[in-house]
mmCIF file of C-alpha atoms in Angstrom:
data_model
loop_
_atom_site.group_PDB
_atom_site.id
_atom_site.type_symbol
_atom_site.label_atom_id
_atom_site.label_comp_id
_atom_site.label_asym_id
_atom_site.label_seq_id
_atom_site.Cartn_x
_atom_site.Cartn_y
_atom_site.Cartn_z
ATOM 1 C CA UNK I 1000 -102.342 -235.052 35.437
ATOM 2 C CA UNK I 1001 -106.160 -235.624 35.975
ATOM 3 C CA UNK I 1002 -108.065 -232.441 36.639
ATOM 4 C CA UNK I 1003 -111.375 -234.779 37.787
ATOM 5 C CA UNK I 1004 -111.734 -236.657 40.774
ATOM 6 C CA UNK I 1005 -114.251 -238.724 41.270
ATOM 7 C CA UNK I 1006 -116.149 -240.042 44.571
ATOM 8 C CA UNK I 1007 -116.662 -242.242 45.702
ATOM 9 C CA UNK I 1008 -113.977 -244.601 43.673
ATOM 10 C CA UNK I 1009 -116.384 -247.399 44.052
ATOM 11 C CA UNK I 1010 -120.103 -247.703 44.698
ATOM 12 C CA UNK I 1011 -121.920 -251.326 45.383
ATOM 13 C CA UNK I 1012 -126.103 -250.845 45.524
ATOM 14 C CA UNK I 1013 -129.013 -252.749 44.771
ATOM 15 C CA UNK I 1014 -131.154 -252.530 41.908
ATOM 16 C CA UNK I 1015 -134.181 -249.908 41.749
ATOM 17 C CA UNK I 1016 -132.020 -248.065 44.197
ATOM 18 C CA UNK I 1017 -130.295 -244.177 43.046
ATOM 19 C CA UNK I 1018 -127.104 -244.146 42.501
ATOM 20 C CA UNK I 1019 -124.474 -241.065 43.023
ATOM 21 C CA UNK I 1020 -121.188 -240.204 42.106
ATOM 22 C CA UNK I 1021 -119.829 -236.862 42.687
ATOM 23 C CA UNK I 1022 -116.649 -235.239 40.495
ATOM 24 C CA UNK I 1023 -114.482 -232.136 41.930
ATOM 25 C CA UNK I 1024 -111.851 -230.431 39.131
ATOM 26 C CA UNK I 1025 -109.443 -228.133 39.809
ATOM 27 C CA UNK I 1026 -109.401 -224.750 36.561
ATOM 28 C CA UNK I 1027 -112.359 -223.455 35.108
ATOM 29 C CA UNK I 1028 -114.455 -225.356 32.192
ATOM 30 C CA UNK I 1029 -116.476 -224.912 29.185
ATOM 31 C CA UNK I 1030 -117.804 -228.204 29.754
ATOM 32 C CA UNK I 1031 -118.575 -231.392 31.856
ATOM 33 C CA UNK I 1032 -119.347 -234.526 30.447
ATOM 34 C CA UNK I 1033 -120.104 -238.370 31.714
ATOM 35 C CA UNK I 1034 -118.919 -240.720 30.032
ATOM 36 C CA UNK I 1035 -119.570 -244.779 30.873
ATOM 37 C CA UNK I 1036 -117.128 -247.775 30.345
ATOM 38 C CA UNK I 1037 -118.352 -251.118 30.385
ATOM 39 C CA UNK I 1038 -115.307 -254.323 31.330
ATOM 40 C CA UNK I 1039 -113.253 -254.707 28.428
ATOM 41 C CA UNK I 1040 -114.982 -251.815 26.072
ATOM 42 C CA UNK I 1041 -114.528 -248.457 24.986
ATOM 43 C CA UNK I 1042 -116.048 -245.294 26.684
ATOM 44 C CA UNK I 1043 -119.392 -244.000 25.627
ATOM 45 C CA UNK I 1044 -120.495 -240.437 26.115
ATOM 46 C CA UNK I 1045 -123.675 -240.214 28.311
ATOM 47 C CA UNK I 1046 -124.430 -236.265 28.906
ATOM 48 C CA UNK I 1047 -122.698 -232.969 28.431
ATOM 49 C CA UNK I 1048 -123.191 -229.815 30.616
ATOM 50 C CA UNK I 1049 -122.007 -226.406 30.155
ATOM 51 C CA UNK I 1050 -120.697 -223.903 32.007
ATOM 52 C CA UNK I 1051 -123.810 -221.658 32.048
ATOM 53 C CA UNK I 1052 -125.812 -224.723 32.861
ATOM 54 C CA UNK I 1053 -126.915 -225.888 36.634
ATOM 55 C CA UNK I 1054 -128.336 -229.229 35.795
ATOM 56 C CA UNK I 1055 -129.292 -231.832 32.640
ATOM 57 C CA UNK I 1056 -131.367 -234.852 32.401
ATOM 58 C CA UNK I 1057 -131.086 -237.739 30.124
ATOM 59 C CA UNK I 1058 -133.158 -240.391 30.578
ATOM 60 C CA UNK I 1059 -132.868 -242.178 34.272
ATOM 61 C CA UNK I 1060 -129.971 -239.658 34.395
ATOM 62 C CA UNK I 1061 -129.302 -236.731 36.108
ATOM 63 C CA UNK I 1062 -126.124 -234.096 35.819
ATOM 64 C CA UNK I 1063 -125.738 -230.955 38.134
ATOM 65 C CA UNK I 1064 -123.056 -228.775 37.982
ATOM 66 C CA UNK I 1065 -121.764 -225.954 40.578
ATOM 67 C CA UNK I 1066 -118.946 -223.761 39.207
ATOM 68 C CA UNK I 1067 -118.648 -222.020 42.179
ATOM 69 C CA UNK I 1068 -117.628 -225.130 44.219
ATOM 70 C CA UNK I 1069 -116.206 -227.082 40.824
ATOM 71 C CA UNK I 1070 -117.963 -229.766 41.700
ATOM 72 C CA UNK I 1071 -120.947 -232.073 39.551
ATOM 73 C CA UNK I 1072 -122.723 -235.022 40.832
ATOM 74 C CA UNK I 1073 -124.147 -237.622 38.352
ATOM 75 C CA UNK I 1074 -127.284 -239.483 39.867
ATOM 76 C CA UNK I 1075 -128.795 -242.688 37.931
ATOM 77 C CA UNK I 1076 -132.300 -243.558 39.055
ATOM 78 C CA UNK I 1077 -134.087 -246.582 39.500
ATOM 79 C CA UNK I 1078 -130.456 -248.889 38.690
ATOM 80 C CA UNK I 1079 -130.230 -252.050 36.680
ATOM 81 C CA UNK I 1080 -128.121 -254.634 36.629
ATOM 82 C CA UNK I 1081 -127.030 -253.238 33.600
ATOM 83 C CA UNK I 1082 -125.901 -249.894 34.771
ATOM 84 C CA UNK I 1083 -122.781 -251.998 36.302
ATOM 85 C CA UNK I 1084 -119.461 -250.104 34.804
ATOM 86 C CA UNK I 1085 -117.366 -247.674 35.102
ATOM 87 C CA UNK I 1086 -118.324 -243.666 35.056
ATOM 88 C CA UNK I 1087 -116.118 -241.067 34.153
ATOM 89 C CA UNK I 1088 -116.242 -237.272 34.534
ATOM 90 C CA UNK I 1089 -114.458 -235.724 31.947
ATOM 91 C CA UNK I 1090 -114.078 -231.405 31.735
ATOM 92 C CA UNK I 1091 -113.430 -229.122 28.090
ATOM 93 C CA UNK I 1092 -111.745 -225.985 28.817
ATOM 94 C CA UNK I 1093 -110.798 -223.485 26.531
ATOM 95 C CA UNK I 1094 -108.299 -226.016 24.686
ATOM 96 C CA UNK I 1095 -111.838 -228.338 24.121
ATOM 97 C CA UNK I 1096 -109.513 -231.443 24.632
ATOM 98 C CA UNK I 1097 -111.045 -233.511 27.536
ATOM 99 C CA UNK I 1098 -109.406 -234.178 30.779
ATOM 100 C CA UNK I 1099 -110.455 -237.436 32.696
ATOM 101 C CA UNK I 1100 -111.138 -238.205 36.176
ATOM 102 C CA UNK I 1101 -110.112 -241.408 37.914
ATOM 103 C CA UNK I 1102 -113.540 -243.104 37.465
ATOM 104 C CA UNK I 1103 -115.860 -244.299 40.273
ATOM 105 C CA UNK I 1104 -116.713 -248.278 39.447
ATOM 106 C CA UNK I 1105 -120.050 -249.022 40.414
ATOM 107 C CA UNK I 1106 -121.487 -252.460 40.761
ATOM 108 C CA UNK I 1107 -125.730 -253.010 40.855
ATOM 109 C CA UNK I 1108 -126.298 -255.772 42.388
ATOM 110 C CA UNK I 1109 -129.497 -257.998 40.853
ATOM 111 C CA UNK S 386 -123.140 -246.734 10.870
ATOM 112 C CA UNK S 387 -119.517 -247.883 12.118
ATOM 113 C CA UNK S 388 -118.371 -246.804 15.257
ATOM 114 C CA UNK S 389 -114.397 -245.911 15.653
ATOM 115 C CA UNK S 390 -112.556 -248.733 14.424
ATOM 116 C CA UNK S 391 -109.277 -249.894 16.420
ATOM 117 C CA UNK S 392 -106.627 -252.484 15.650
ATOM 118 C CA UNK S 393 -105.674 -255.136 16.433
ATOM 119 C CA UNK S 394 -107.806 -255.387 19.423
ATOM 120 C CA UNK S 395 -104.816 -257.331 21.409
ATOM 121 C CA UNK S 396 -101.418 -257.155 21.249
ATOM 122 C CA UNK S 397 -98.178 -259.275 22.820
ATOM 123 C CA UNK S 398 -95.096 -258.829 22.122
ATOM 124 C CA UNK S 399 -91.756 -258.773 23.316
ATOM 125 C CA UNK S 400 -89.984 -255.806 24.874
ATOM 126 C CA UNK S 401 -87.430 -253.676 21.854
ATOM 127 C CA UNK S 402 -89.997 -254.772 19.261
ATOM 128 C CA UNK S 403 -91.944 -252.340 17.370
ATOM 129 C CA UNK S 404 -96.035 -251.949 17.882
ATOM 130 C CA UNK S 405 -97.949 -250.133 15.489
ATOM 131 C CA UNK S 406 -101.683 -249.355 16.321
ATOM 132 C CA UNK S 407 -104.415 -248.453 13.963
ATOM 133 C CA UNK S 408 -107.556 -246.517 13.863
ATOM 134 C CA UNK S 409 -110.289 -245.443 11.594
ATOM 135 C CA UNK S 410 -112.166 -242.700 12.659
ATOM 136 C CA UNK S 411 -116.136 -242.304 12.205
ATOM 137 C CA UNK S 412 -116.315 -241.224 8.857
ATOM 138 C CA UNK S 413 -116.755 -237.590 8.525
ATOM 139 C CA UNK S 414 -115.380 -236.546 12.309
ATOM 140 C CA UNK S 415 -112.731 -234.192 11.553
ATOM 141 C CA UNK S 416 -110.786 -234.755 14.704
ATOM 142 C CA UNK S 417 -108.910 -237.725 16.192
ATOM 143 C CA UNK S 418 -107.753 -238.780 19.698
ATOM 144 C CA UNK S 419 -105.489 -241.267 20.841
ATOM 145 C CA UNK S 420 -105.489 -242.153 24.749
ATOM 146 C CA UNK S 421 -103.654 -244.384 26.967
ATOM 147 C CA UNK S 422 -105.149 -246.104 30.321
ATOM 148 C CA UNK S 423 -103.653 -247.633 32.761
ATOM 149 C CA UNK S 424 -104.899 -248.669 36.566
ATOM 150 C CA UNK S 425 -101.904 -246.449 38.159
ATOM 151 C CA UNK S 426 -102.330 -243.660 35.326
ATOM 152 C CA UNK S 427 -106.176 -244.089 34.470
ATOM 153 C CA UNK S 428 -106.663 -242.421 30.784
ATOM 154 C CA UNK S 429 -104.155 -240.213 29.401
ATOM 155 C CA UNK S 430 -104.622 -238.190 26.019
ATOM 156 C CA UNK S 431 -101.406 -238.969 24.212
ATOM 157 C CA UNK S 432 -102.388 -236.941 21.159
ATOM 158 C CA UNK S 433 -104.869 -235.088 19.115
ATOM 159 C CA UNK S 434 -105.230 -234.275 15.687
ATOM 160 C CA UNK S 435 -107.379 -231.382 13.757
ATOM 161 C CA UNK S 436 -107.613 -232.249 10.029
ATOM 162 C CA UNK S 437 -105.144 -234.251 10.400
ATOM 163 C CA UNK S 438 -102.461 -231.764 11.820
ATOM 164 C CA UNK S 439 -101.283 -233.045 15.523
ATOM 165 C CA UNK S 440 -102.492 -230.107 17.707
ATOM 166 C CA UNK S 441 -100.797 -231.184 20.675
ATOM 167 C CA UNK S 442 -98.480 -233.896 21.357
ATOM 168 C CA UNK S 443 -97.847 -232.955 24.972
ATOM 169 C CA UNK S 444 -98.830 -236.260 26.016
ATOM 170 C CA UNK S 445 -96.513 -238.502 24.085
ATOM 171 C CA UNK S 446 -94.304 -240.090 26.964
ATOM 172 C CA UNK S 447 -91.623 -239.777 25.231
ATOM 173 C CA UNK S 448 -89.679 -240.072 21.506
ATOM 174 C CA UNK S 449 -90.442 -243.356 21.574
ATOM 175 C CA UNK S 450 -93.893 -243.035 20.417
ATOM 176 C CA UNK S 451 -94.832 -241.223 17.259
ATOM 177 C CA UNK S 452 -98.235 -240.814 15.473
ATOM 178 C CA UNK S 453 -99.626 -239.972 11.985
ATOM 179 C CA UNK S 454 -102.538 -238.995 10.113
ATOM 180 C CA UNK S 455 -102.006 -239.684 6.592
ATOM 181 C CA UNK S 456 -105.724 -238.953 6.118
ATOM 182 C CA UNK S 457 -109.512 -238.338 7.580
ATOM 183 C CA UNK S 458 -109.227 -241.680 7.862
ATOM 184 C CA UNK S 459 -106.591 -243.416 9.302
ATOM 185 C CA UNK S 460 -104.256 -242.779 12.373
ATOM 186 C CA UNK S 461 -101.554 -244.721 13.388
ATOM 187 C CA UNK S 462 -100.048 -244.848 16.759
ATOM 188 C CA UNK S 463 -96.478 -246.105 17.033
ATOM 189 C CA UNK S 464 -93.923 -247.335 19.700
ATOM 190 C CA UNK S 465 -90.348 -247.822 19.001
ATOM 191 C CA UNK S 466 -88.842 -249.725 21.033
ATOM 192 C CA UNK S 467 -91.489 -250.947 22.863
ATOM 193 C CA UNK S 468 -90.880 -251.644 27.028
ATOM 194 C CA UNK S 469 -92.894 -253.426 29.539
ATOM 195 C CA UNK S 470 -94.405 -250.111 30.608
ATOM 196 C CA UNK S 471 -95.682 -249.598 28.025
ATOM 197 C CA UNK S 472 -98.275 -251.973 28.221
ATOM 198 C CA UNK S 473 -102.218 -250.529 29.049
ATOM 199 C CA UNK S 474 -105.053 -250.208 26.555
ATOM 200 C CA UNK S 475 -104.786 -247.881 23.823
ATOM 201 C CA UNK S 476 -107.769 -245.927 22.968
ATOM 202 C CA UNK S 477 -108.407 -243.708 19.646
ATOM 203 C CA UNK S 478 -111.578 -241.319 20.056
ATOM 204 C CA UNK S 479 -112.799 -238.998 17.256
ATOM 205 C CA UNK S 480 -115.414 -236.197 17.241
ATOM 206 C CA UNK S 481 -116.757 -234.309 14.405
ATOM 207 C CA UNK S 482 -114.762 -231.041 15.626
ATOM 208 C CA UNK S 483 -112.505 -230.384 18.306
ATOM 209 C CA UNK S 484 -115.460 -227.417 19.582
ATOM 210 C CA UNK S 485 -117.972 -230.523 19.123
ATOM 211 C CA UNK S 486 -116.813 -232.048 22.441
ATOM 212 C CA UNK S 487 -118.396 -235.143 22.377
ATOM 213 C CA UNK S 488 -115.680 -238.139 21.646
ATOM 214 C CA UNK S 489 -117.038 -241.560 20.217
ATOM 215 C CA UNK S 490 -114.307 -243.871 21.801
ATOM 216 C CA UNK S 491 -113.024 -247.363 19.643
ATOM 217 C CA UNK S 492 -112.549 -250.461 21.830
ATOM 218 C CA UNK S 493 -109.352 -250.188 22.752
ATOM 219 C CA UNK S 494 -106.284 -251.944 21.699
ATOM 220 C CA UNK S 495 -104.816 -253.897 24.376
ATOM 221 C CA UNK S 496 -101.040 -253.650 24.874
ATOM 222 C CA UNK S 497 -98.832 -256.286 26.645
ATOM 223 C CA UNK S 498 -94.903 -255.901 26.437
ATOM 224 C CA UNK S 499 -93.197 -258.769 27.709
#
């Protein structure tokens, strides 16, 4: 079963504009991560936050993290064309072995 | 360096025949993942190896599908007999420790059971 749920499940913006995806699991974590999955390819790991942390950057990327709500949100600024895939929340609990949500697919538009 | 190394990259074959998927994990990574996704399932951790010991097998559908880990660096994933459900893309992931977290992901072997 998928412990992360991601929203919205698809996303369509321009490009320069923020985007926003939101995940909501269900048990507690050690960690959150993002993880990014271009057509046709493999995933690739874009930030990790722990449990003790409230928010990350990365770049034109931003994580935050609320425990209390089990919720994070995943905002890329200023999008490119290239930022078009797939995004993936994926939580680490004790066990470490990841858990992954049902991806939210977001297009940039040129 | 070389990233996580799957293959083949495609697959067809015909439903009761046996599929055997490979991967080579990034040299040095001491643990090794093998997913499954699907568009009704999305990704599904089949299996997971710790110095090459399966830790938990939990996900295996069924007896089916077995996998190995000869050594640090190979994994094989196996279906006998294979079924039309079956088919999705097969990912193998490997980290440098299970406590490392971060998986580097192979591109995916892709699965079709006629």
């Amino acid at each position: 079963s998928q412990q992360g749920e991601e929203d919205p499940q698809a996303l369509s913006i321009q490009e320069g504009e923020n985007a926003t995806m939101n995940c909501s699991y269900k048990t507690s974590i050690n960690n959150l991560q993002w993880y990014r999955q271009n057509s046709g390819r493999g995933l690739v790991h874009l930030i990790l936050i722990r449990s003790n942390e409230r928010e990350k950057h990365s770049g034109r990327l931003r994580v935050t993290l609320d425990t209390s709500k089990k919720s994070s949100s995943l905002l890329i600024t200023a999008s490119r064309a290239a930022d078009t895939a797939s995004y993936f929340c994926a939580t680490a609990g004790s066990a470490r072995q990841l858990t992954f949500g049902s991806g939210t697919q977001l297009t940039v538009l040129p | 360096d070389a990233g996580v190394i799957q293959s083949p990259r495609h697959e067809v074959t015909e439903m009761g025949q046996e599929v055997t998927l490979r991967c080579k994990p990034i040299s040095g990574h001491n643990s090794l993942f093998w997913y499954r996704q699907t568009m009704m399932r999305g990704l599904e951790l089949l299996i997971y190896f710790n110095n090459n010991v399966p830790i938990d097998d939990s996900g295996m559908p069924e007896d089916r599908f077995s996998a190995k880990m000869p050594n640090a660096s190979f994994s094989t994933l196996k279906i006998q007999p294979s079924e039309p459900r079956d088919s999705a893309v097969y990912f193998c992931a490997s980290s440098l420790s299970v406590s490392t977290d971060t998986q580097y992901f192979g591109p995916g072997t892709r699965l079709t059971v006629l």
